[in-house]
XYZ file of C-alpha atoms in Angstrom:
488
model
C -20.197 30.638 3.852
C -23.352 30.293 2.016
C -21.556 31.742 -1.060
C -18.617 29.154 -0.612
C -21.035 26.417 -0.403
C -22.808 27.100 -3.667
C -19.402 27.106 -5.549
C -19.338 24.033 -7.618
C -16.838 21.641 -7.687
C -15.734 21.924 -11.372
C -14.661 25.409 -12.509
C -16.502 26.447 -15.443
C -13.326 28.273 -16.769
C -11.797 24.641 -16.972
C -14.430 23.506 -18.721
C -14.656 26.122 -20.872
C -11.012 26.535 -22.044
C -10.617 22.715 -22.632
C -10.627 22.074 -25.951
C -11.856 18.467 -25.309
C -14.966 19.211 -24.053
C -16.164 21.201 -27.006
C -19.836 20.298 -28.160
C -20.423 17.417 -30.198
C -22.278 16.394 -33.505
C -25.717 15.410 -32.972
C -24.907 11.950 -33.991
C -22.821 11.368 -30.975
C -24.090 8.430 -28.427
C -26.834 10.137 -26.340
C -26.114 9.378 -22.294
C -28.301 10.455 -19.620
C -27.876 11.384 -16.122
C -30.367 11.897 -12.999
C -28.984 13.867 -10.268
C -27.312 17.386 -10.455
C -24.620 16.938 -7.651
C -20.792 16.724 -7.670
C -20.213 13.413 -9.206
C -22.797 14.004 -11.643
C -21.289 17.418 -12.884
C -17.735 15.647 -12.512
C -19.301 12.497 -14.720
C -21.182 14.879 -17.392
C -17.600 16.600 -17.810
C -16.168 13.402 -18.639
C -18.700 12.265 -20.801
C -18.763 15.096 -22.785
C -14.686 14.949 -23.290
C -15.331 11.640 -24.390
C -17.463 12.181 -27.136
C -20.803 11.246 -25.814
C -23.768 13.866 -25.995
C -25.024 14.300 -22.338
C -28.779 15.170 -21.322
C -29.061 15.690 -17.508
C -32.409 15.199 -15.529
C -32.620 17.780 -12.189
C -35.423 18.589 -10.544
C -34.589 22.339 -11.138
C -32.827 22.916 -14.461
C -32.956 26.736 -14.393
C -30.723 26.729 -10.819
C -28.420 23.914 -11.906
C -27.716 24.582 -15.844
C -25.007 26.567 -15.162
C -22.924 24.445 -13.116
C -22.244 21.871 -16.231
C -20.360 22.031 -19.626
C -22.249 23.955 -21.784
C -22.206 20.859 -24.353
C -24.424 19.289 -21.835
C -28.452 19.761 -22.010
C -30.016 19.852 -18.363
C -33.694 19.510 -18.573
C -36.381 18.022 -16.354
C -35.954 14.272 -15.303
C -38.945 13.211 -17.579
C -37.408 14.619 -20.563
C -33.655 13.333 -19.735
C -34.660 9.690 -19.563
C -36.791 9.658 -22.650
C -34.289 9.212 -25.303
C -31.196 7.727 -23.891
C -30.419 4.201 -23.395
C -27.899 3.827 -20.900
C -29.160 6.472 -17.843
C -26.723 7.186 -14.703
C -28.447 7.043 -11.525
C -26.215 9.865 -9.686
C -28.476 10.140 -6.469
C -28.560 8.508 -3.205
C -30.510 5.430 -2.100
C -32.671 7.215 -0.064
C -33.933 9.413 -3.249
C -34.410 6.018 -5.153
C -38.251 6.196 -4.094
C -38.696 9.663 -5.935
C -37.747 8.402 -8.992
C -40.658 5.836 -9.517
C -42.618 7.970 -11.224
C -40.408 7.251 -14.371
C -40.796 3.784 -14.316
C -43.011 4.023 -17.745
C -40.385 5.756 -19.346
C -37.253 3.751 -17.686
C -38.605 0.644 -19.279
C -36.176 -1.433 -20.839
C -33.158 0.958 -20.338
C -30.417 0.263 -18.896
C -29.719 2.101 -15.388
C -26.093 2.467 -14.319
C -26.122 2.778 -10.392
C -22.787 4.757 -8.982
C -24.144 5.570 -5.661
C -21.678 4.309 -2.360
C -23.494 3.845 0.831
C -21.972 4.715 4.285
C -20.286 1.936 6.268
C -23.648 1.857 8.646
C -25.808 1.857 5.789
C -23.359 -0.893 4.577
C -23.844 -2.922 7.662
C -27.595 -1.846 8.414
C -29.001 -2.907 4.783
C -28.686 -6.818 3.653
C -29.116 -5.990 -0.089
C -27.117 -3.561 -2.216
C -27.494 -0.134 -3.687
C -28.030 -1.634 -6.938
C -29.985 -4.867 -5.856
C -32.301 -2.376 -4.033
C -32.501 -0.224 -7.332
C -33.635 -3.180 -9.424
C -36.191 -4.347 -6.970
C -37.982 -0.558 -7.821
C -37.240 -0.914 -11.750
C -37.895 -4.436 -12.529
C -38.409 -3.592 -16.476
C -34.765 -2.229 -16.335
C -31.388 -3.659 -16.294
C -29.367 -2.294 -13.453
C -25.364 -2.254 -13.934
C -23.408 -1.739 -10.930
C -20.189 0.669 -11.903
C -18.196 3.667 -11.417
C -18.625 3.739 -7.837
C -14.885 3.212 -7.023
C -14.431 6.607 -9.388
C -14.134 9.745 -7.242
C -15.415 12.531 -9.087
C -12.009 14.406 -8.866
C -10.695 11.634 -11.058
C -13.609 12.122 -13.183
C -12.956 15.614 -13.957
C -8.742 15.584 -13.873
C -8.772 12.267 -16.287
C -7.864 8.446 -15.613
C -3.694 9.769 -15.459
C -4.595 11.393 -12.011
C -6.224 8.096 -10.197
C -7.176 4.320 -10.514
C -8.047 3.248 -14.116
C -9.875 0.220 -12.706
C -13.788 0.160 -12.680
C -15.633 -2.957 -11.586
C -18.729 -3.548 -13.114
C -21.689 -6.159 -12.182
C -25.090 -6.993 -14.020
C -26.990 -9.996 -14.543
C -27.247 -8.732 -18.494
C -23.863 -9.340 -20.627
C -25.236 -6.954 -22.856
C -25.610 -4.364 -20.338
C -22.395 -4.929 -19.283
C -20.525 -4.892 -22.382
C -22.514 -1.351 -22.982
C -20.722 -0.349 -19.814
C -17.514 -1.415 -20.479
C -17.229 0.156 -23.937
C -18.484 3.436 -22.213
C -15.823 3.125 -19.753
C -13.112 2.633 -22.520
C -14.236 5.437 -23.892
C -13.508 7.868 -20.892
C -10.147 6.334 -20.612
C -10.697 3.416 -17.860
C -10.180 0.055 -17.675
C -13.289 -2.275 -17.133
C -13.465 -5.220 -14.815
C -15.766 -7.710 -15.010
C -17.081 -8.609 -11.316
C -20.019 -11.035 -12.606
C -23.513 -10.550 -11.753
C -25.415 -7.765 -9.686
C -25.237 -10.118 -6.839
C -21.800 -8.959 -6.156
C -22.830 -5.388 -5.943
C -22.617 -5.630 -2.352
C -18.909 -6.405 -2.399
C -18.221 -3.759 -5.248
C -19.760 -0.937 -2.885
C -17.556 -2.257 0.151
C -14.725 -1.330 -1.696
C -14.641 2.360 -0.999
C -15.332 1.855 2.581
C -11.874 -0.022 2.661
C -9.083 1.775 4.072
C -5.466 0.556 3.202
C -6.724 -3.274 3.791
C -3.280 -4.374 2.745
C -1.545 -1.758 5.283
C -3.147 -3.004 8.019
C -1.166 -5.849 9.585
C 2.500 -4.004 8.268
C 1.428 -0.971 9.987
C 0.398 -2.707 13.080
C 3.974 -4.611 12.946
C 5.803 -1.355 12.407
C 4.157 0.343 15.282
C 4.517 -2.984 17.957
C 7.947 -2.585 16.647
C 8.519 1.410 17.577
C 6.432 1.050 20.960
C 8.972 -2.012 22.017
C 12.473 -0.467 20.567
C 11.612 3.176 22.318
C 10.590 1.336 25.706
C 13.829 -0.345 25.379
C 15.862 2.395 24.317
C 13.990 4.863 27.445
C 15.297 2.289 30.420
C 18.859 2.158 29.004
C 19.004 6.098 28.122
C 16.849 7.947 30.197
C 15.673 5.730 33.301
C 18.714 3.955 34.390
C 20.715 7.548 34.300
C 17.984 8.867 36.432
C 17.949 6.008 39.270
C 21.424 4.891 39.168
C 23.523 8.496 38.728
C 20.596 10.651 39.601
C 20.909 12.529 36.064
C 18.029 14.233 34.318
C 17.687 12.862 30.549
C 14.540 12.985 29.966
C 14.704 15.709 27.480
C 16.007 12.765 25.098
C 12.453 11.647 24.705
C 11.396 14.064 22.067
C 14.046 13.524 19.306
C 17.149 11.500 20.574
C 15.390 8.253 21.907
C 12.956 8.448 18.805
C 16.312 8.689 16.455
C 17.914 5.517 18.451
C 14.374 3.891 17.955
C 13.832 4.537 14.193
C 16.796 2.734 12.827
C 16.186 -0.188 14.644
C 12.325 -0.475 13.267
C 13.766 0.464 9.824
C 16.144 -2.598 9.885
C 14.438 -4.692 11.514
C 11.218 -4.469 9.057
C 13.590 -4.366 6.086
C 14.958 -7.998 7.595
C 11.325 -9.086 7.771
C 10.875 -8.479 4.005
C 13.430 -11.291 3.233
C 13.187 -13.518 5.794
C 9.854 -15.030 4.709
C 11.740 -15.778 0.736
C 14.157 -17.644 3.151
C 11.383 -19.684 5.249
C 10.006 -20.598 1.867
C 12.929 -21.805 0.185
C 13.682 -24.088 3.151
C 9.870 -25.319 3.196
C 10.340 -26.011 -0.517
C 13.913 -27.980 -0.345
C 12.019 -29.959 3.224
C 9.015 -31.032 1.145
C 11.035 -31.784 -2.015
C 8.065 -29.915 -4.057
C 6.818 -26.703 -4.963
C 3.492 -27.866 -5.681
C 2.363 -27.711 -2.142
C 0.506 -24.552 -0.110
C 2.185 -23.094 2.310
C 0.864 -21.907 5.467
C -1.271 -19.307 5.479
C 0.360 -17.077 7.872
C 3.392 -17.182 5.447
C 1.498 -16.647 2.589
C 0.194 -13.769 3.968
C 3.501 -12.366 5.332
C 4.858 -12.962 1.702
C 1.860 -10.908 0.115
C 2.444 -8.186 2.187
C 6.457 -7.693 1.741
C 6.123 -4.574 -0.291
C 4.488 -2.794 2.312
C 6.665 -3.700 5.416
C 9.457 -2.849 2.409
C 8.224 1.000 1.926
C 7.450 1.134 5.948
C 11.409 0.150 6.221
C 12.159 3.092 4.087
C 9.708 5.603 5.770
C 11.154 4.971 9.011
C 14.881 4.937 7.726
C 14.209 8.308 6.350
C 12.540 9.423 9.368
C 15.903 8.307 11.043
C 18.033 10.416 8.825
C 15.723 13.648 9.157
C 15.943 13.185 12.186
C 19.954 12.964 12.509
C 19.822 16.126 10.481
C 18.246 17.804 13.159
C 20.332 16.584 16.058
C 23.308 19.553 15.962
C 20.322 22.032 16.002
C 19.353 21.133 19.634
C 20.221 23.132 22.685
C 21.454 20.552 24.229
C 23.941 19.462 22.028
C 25.477 23.259 21.873
C 25.911 22.644 25.635
C 27.633 19.125 25.529
C 29.840 20.656 22.982
C 30.404 23.804 25.205
C 31.128 21.415 28.453
C 33.242 19.522 26.229
C 35.742 22.495 25.143
C 35.586 23.864 29.175
C 37.093 20.124 29.938
C 39.518 20.040 27.428
C 40.947 23.800 28.155
C 41.037 22.017 32.187
C 42.764 19.262 31.358
C 45.570 21.024 29.219
C 44.819 19.200 26.128
C 45.475 21.338 22.961
C 44.475 18.950 20.696
C 41.864 16.221 20.533
C 41.754 13.524 17.646
C 41.360 10.087 17.994
C 41.850 8.109 14.873
C 39.992 5.184 15.287
C 37.208 7.200 15.839
C 37.138 9.534 12.948
C 37.596 6.449 10.853
C 34.399 4.621 12.064
C 32.519 7.599 11.861
C 33.146 8.317 8.044
C 32.427 4.688 7.152
C 29.304 4.276 9.467
C 27.984 8.085 7.681
C 29.011 6.688 4.115
C 27.644 2.923 4.552
C 24.227 4.699 5.934
C 23.850 6.802 2.736
C 24.318 4.087 0.440
C 21.642 1.959 2.188
C 18.986 4.795 2.348
C 20.196 5.624 -1.533
C 19.203 1.902 -1.946
C 16.233 1.404 -0.281
C 14.885 5.166 -2.146
C 15.676 3.027 -5.456
C 13.494 0.205 -4.059
C 10.832 2.220 -2.880
C 11.009 4.391 -6.247
C 10.492 0.967 -8.431
C 7.562 -0.527 -6.281
C 5.327 2.185 -7.273
C 3.301 1.086 -10.348
C 4.066 3.413 -12.683
C 7.470 2.787 -12.718
C 7.264 -1.106 -11.685
C 4.963 -1.429 -15.095
C 7.749 0.122 -17.411
C 10.326 -2.526 -16.173
C 10.257 -6.585 -17.404
C 10.054 -9.003 -14.949
C 13.950 -9.712 -14.469
C 14.815 -6.130 -14.428
C 12.127 -5.574 -11.266
C 13.740 -8.901 -9.945
C 16.749 -7.608 -9.845
C 15.862 -4.384 -8.305
C 13.727 -5.901 -5.500
C 15.448 -9.245 -4.477
C 19.686 -8.492 -5.550
C 19.821 -4.951 -5.009
C 17.052 -5.408 -1.789
C 19.699 -7.635 -0.314
C 22.374 -5.457 -0.833
C 20.620 -3.011 0.879
C 20.065 -5.326 3.820
C 23.830 -6.344 3.848
C 24.927 -2.272 3.545
C 22.648 -1.757 6.984
C 24.007 -4.519 8.635
C 27.733 -3.020 8.096
C 26.367 0.448 8.931
C 25.068 -0.867 12.112
C 28.148 -2.946 13.306
C 29.821 -0.024 12.225
C 28.070 2.057 14.487
C 28.530 -0.538 17.508
C 31.848 -1.211 16.821
C 33.592 -2.858 20.239
C 30.645 -1.482 22.191
C 28.650 -4.870 22.426
C 32.603 -6.174 24.365
C 32.080 -2.774 26.858
C 30.927 -4.038 30.041
C 29.385 0.301 30.706
C 27.528 -0.252 27.614
C 25.449 -3.106 29.435
C 22.493 -0.688 31.237
C 20.664 -2.491 33.761
C 22.323 -5.646 32.494
C 20.482 -4.838 29.184
C 22.781 -5.613 26.316
C 22.856 -2.261 23.508
C 19.915 -1.560 21.428
C 22.173 -2.815 18.319
C 22.974 -6.018 19.376
C 19.359 -6.866 19.524
C 18.664 -6.011 15.882
C 21.140 -7.413 14.435
C 19.739 -11.156 15.048
C 16.869 -11.503 12.497
C 18.806 -9.719 9.705
C 22.478 -11.795 10.500
C 20.155 -14.839 10.389
C 18.760 -14.078 6.787
C 21.971 -13.091 5.557
C 23.826 -16.653 6.504
C 20.758 -18.306 5.224
C 21.007 -16.427 1.875
C 24.618 -17.581 2.117
C 23.893 -21.294 2.247
C 21.644 -21.344 -0.183
C 23.918 -19.957 -2.413
C 26.039 -23.073 -2.004
C 26.281 -25.390 -5.345
C 24.468 -28.396 -3.550
C 21.815 -26.063 -2.041
C 21.215 -23.746 -4.772
C 21.058 -26.210 -7.514
C 18.300 -28.605 -5.720
C 16.451 -25.585 -4.759
C 16.517 -24.198 -8.845
C 15.403 -27.943 -9.728
C 12.734 -27.619 -7.440
C 11.294 -24.364 -8.850
C 11.627 -25.774 -12.428
C 8.805 -28.523 -11.354
C 10.937 -31.101 -9.882
C 9.807 -33.458 -7.192
C 12.017 -35.795 -5.093
C 8.775 -38.190 -5.185
C 7.940 -37.825 -8.622
C 7.468 -41.215 -9.657
C 4.024 -42.455 -10.610
C 2.558 -45.409 -8.529
C -0.288 -47.440 -10.481
C -2.170 -49.956 -8.527
C -3.999 -52.753 -10.277
C -7.275 -53.617 -9.129
C -8.034 -56.585 -6.816
C -11.111 -57.632 -8.768
C -9.462 -60.380 -11.538
C -12.588 -59.670 -14.045
C -11.732 -55.905 -13.391
C -8.288 -56.441 -14.245
C -9.032 -57.804 -17.470
C -11.267 -55.106 -18.428
C -8.704 -52.395 -17.356
C -6.734 -50.770 -20.226
C -2.755 -51.009 -19.994
C -2.014 -48.365 -22.467
């Protein structure tokens, strides 16, 4: 294990084989790095590949020299900070004080803080790591940058990670210098303002999918509700009223019945806020009033809700493929064959059921295919290659087509079951009838908005027309003031 832990994150074979990491000429801009950890090694590799001359300061240069690219100079910290004007501080916060002995040599230089606190440290300290570093070195200019970029992204290049680099500092010239370095390394600098924003920048890597929290909780809540409902109908009711043990359905069958319900409702919730927003604009007669906060947040989470809908639909397709592999399904086939023999039925064929299943499966495949197209076009790399009209057509028009196909898929599955008394177990309606409520309401509202009398009014409102668009001017009551008022 010690031998495995001593291996560097960056492979020397990768560094030596990459022609872009060859030695740069002496006139190349010189950059210093304090630290010899994984991030420092990845940073040195990317800087060398971007045409910079790198000097690394280490407490033990002989031991760490072999971990860095051959083009990088590894020396003691005192020598590493003597000539470069820009120095990356790639050490943890608790080791900042060990650099105080270099305060005279660091005077007037730009220190780029790349550290990140843990969640506990972020809550414990009121000031950010960059502000703390600036307090230790008042004669230096501290810039917070590159803390949201991982060592792997630096090693593999910005094509495999996030390209944005938030940068903040109190000195515009220092921010400009670091921004130019970020551009040379293939990243996109984002000005976050003064160094007071460093605490917010340091909190970015601590967030775990903040935009997915509400949609995920919504999907989990729907899954739990539909799963419990299907459990009562498909497992509990046969056990209580018919003394049949069907608890074996819990792992696969009940889950497979629940997943399409969740996917279908989530897909309708993607387009329901747009309907509510349009209705609100029609009622107000203007587009210049803000939506309620809950509706605004709902509109912002539509992408995540749609992707979760596609995820549940894909799982439903996989579970459906697994249904014939179950032992219970094989036993049901054998029992059906035995019953057919005992009943002296040589030919079992129900034309209506055959057609229903063919149409049902075809609509399901079309709906899943359309959802797949929506999911793919929501990826940033694909969305950026589309113009606004193409993106709107895919996400709005094809999305509505996917909702209609899913509705037809559900109606074909239900067929006449909603009108059969035996389907109401414990007096509870079939699950598919509950899932149809929201999607059908969305489809009916969309159809109403297509009426000329409504669509034209809505189009005028979205182009800036207001119902109360006349501007009323009130003359002053004071006659003397009225004489001085311009009537132009």
